[in-house]
Coordinates of C-alpha atoms in Angstrom, one line a residue:
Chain A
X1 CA 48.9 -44.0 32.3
X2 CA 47.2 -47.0 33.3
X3 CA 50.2 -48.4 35.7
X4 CA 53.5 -47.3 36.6
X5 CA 56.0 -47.3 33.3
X6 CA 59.5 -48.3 33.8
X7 CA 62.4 -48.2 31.4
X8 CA 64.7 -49.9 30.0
X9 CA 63.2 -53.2 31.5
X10 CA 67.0 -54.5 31.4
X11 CA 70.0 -52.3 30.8
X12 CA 73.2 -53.7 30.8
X13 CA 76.1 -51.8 31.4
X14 CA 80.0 -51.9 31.4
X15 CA 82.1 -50.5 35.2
X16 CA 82.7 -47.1 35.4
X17 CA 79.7 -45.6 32.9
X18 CA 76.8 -43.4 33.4
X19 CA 72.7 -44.8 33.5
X20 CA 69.7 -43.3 33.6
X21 CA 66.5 -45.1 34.8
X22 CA 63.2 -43.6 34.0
X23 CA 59.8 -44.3 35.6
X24 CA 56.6 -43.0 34.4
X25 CA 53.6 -43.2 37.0
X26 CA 50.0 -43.1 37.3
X27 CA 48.7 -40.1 36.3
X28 CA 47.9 -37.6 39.0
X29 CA 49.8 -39.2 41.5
X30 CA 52.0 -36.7 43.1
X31 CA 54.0 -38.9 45.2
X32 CA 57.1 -41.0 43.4
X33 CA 59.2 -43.5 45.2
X34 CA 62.3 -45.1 44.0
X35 CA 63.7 -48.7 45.4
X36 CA 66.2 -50.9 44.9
X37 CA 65.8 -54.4 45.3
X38 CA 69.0 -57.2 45.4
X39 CA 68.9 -60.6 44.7
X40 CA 67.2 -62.7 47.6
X41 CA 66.0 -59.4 49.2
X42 CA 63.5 -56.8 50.1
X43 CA 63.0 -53.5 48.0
X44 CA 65.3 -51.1 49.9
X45 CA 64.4 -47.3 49.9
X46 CA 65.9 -45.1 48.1
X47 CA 64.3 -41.9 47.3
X48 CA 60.9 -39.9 47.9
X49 CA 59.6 -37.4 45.7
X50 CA 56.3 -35.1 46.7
X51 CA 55.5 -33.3 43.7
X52 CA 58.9 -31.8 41.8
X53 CA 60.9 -32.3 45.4
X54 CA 62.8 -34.7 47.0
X55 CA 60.9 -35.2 50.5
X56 CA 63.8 -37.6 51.6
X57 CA 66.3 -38.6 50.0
X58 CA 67.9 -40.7 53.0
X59 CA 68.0 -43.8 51.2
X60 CA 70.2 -42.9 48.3
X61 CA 73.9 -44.8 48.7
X62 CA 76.4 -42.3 48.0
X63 CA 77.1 -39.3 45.3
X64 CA 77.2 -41.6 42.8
X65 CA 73.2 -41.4 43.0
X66 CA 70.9 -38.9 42.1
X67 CA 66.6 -38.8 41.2
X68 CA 65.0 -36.0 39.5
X69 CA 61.4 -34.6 38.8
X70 CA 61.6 -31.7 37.1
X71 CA 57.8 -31.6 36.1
X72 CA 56.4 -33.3 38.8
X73 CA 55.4 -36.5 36.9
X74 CA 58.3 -38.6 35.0
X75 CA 61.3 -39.0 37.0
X76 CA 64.8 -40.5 36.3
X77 CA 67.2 -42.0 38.7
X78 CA 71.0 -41.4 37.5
X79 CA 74.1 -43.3 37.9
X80 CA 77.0 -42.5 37.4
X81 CA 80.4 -44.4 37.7
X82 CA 78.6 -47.4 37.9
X83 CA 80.0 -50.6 40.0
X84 CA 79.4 -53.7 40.2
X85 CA 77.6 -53.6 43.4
X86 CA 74.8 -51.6 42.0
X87 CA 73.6 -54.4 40.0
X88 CA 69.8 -55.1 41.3
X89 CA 66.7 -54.5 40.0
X90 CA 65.4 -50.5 40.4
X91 CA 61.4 -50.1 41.4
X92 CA 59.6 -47.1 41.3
X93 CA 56.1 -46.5 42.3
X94 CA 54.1 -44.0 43.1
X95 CA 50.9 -43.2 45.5
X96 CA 48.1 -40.6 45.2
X97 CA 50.0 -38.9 47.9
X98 CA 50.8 -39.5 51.6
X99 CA 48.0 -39.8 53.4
X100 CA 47.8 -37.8 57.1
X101 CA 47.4 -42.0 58.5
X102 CA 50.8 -42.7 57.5
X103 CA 49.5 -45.7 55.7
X104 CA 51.0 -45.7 52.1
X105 CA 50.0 -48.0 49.3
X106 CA 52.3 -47.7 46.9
X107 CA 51.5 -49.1 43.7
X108 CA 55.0 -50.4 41.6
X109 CA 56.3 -50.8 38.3
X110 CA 57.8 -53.9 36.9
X111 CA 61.2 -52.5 37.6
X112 CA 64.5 -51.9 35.4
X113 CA 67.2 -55.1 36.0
X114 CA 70.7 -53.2 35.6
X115 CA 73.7 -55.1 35.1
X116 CA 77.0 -54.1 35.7
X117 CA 79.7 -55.9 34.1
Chain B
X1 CA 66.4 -47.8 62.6
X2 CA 63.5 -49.8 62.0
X3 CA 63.4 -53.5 61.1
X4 CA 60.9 -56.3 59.4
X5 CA 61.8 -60.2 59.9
X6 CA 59.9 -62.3 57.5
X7 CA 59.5 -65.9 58.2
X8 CA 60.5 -69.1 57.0
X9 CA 62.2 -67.6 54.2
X10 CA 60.9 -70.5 51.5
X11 CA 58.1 -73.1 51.9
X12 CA 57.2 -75.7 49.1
X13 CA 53.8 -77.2 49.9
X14 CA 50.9 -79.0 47.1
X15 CA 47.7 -77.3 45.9
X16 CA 45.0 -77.5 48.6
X17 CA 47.9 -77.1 51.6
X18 CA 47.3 -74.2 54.1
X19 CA 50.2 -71.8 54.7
X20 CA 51.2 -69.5 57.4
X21 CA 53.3 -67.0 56.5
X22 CA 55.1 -64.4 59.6
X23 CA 55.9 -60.9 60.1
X24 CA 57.7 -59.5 62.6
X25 CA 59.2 -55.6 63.1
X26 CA 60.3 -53.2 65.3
X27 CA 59.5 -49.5 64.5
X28 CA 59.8 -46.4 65.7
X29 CA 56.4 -45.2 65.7
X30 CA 53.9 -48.0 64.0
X31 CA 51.6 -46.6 61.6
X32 CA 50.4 -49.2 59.7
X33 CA 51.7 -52.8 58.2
X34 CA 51.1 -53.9 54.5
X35 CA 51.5 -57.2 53.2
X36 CA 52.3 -57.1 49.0
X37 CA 52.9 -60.1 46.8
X38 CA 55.5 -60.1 44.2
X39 CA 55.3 -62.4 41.2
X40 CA 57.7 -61.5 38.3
X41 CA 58.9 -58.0 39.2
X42 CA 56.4 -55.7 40.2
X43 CA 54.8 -56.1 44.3
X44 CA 51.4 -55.9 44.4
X45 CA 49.3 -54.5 47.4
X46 CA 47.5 -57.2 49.2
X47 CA 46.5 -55.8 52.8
X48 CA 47.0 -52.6 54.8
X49 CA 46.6 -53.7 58.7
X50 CA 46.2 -50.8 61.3
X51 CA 44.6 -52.6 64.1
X52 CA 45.5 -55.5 66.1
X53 CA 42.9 -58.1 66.1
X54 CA 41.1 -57.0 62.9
X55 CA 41.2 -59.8 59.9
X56 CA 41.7 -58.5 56.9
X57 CA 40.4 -60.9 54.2
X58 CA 40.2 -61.2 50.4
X59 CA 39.1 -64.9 49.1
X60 CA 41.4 -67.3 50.1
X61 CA 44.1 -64.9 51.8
X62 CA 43.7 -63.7 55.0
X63 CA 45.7 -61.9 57.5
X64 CA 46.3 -60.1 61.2
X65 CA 47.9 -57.7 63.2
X66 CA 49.1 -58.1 66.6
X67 CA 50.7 -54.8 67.7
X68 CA 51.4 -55.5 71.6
X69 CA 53.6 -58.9 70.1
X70 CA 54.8 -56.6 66.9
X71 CA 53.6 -59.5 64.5
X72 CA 51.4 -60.0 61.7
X73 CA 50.3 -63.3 59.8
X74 CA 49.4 -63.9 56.7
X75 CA 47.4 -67.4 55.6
X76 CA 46.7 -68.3 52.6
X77 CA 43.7 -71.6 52.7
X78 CA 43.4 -74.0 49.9
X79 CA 46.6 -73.1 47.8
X80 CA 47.0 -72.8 44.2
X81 CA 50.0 -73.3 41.8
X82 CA 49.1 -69.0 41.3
X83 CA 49.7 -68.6 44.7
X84 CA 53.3 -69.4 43.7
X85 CA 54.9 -66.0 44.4
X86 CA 57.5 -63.7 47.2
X87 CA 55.1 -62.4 50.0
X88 CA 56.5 -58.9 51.3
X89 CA 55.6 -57.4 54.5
X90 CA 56.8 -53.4 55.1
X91 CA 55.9 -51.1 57.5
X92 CA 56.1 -47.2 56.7
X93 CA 59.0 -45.2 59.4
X94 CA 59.1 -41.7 60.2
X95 CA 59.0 -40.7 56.7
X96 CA 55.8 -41.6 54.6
X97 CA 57.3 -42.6 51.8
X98 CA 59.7 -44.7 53.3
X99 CA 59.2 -48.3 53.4
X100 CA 61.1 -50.6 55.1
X101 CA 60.6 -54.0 53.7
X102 CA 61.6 -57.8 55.8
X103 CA 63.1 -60.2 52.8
X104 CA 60.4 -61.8 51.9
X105 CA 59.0 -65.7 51.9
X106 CA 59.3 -67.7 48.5
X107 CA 56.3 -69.2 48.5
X108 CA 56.1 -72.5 45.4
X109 CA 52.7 -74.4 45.3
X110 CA 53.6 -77.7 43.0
X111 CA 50.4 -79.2 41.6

């Protein structure tokens, strides 16, 4: 597609159920990024996906959190037993792929705002 | 761990002001610095800075990369109530695809 697709654009939730978070990016792009971004803050990292694997995954919170690729293009980030503290809004973008320079533009989505209640 | 300090954290100023926004960081092994701007939800890529000394410019934004002081700037000349946004600096770690982002600067032009 044109940009990077994210949805639901707002997903509100109750404590204790499961969400799934789904990001669409540009076409070709072989590199996917997920980020998580509170209130007042920065994006935070999350997880890094090359192709249908997760190149690091060192930014993911606890067990609770898990990404997949399964084709390489559409991922989904999933959620389970949700808190409140997961409440933020969830980025995902995605880059041609990582350059040998190290220098990475990522280009973002518009993000999914979850709510936990 | 690496580590991006964005300052002031909010500035109000009128159309036609001059602002200076900062970047600082501490990383591991520096690759490169970006600079996005985030309106409603999405960042959007402004600059990529690899080398000190080297202004990067695009209209009225400009910015610079000082790696022996670990700092960048960013200034935006002759503000506009568009320019009303969160400015994000990030520099990539060990990993490519992880960024580490500083918290931004709330930047409000009034007109």
């Amino acid at each position: 597609g044109a940009g990077v697709s994210q949805t639901p654009s707002n997903k509100v939730t109750e404590k204790g159920k499961y969400v799934e978070l789904r990001c669409d990016p540009i076409s070709g792009h072989t590199a996917l990024y997920w980020y998580r971004q509170s209130l007042g803050q920065g994006p935070e990292f999350l997880i890094y996906f090359q192709g249908t694997g997760a190149a690091d995954d060192s930014g993911l919170p606890n067990d609770r959190f898990f990404a997949v690729r399964p084709e390489g293009s559409v991922s989904t980030l999933k959620i389970q037993r949700t808190e409140r503290g997961d409440s933020a809004v969830y980025l995902c973008a995605s880059s041609p792929s990582p350059p040998p320079s190290g220098a990475n533009v990522l280009t973002f989505g518009a993000g999914s705002r979850l709510t936990v209640l | 761990e690496d580590k991006v300090v964005q300052s002031p954290l909010s500035l109000v100023v009128h159309e036609g002001d001059t602002v200076t926004l900062n970047c600082s960081y501490e990383v591991t092994n520096f690759r490169s610095l970006l600079w996005y701007k985030q309106e409603k939800k999405a960042p959007t890529f402004l600059f990529m800075l690899t080398s000190s000394g080297i202004e990067k410019k695009s209209g009225r934004l400009s910015s610079i990369l000082d790696k022996k002081e670990l700092f960048s700037i960013l200034n935006i000349t002759a503000t506009q109530t568009g320019d009303s946004a969160v400015y994000l600096c990030a520099v990539p770690g060990t990993s490519y695809g992880k960024l580490t982002f500083g918290q931004g600067t709330i930047l409000t032009v009034h007109p």
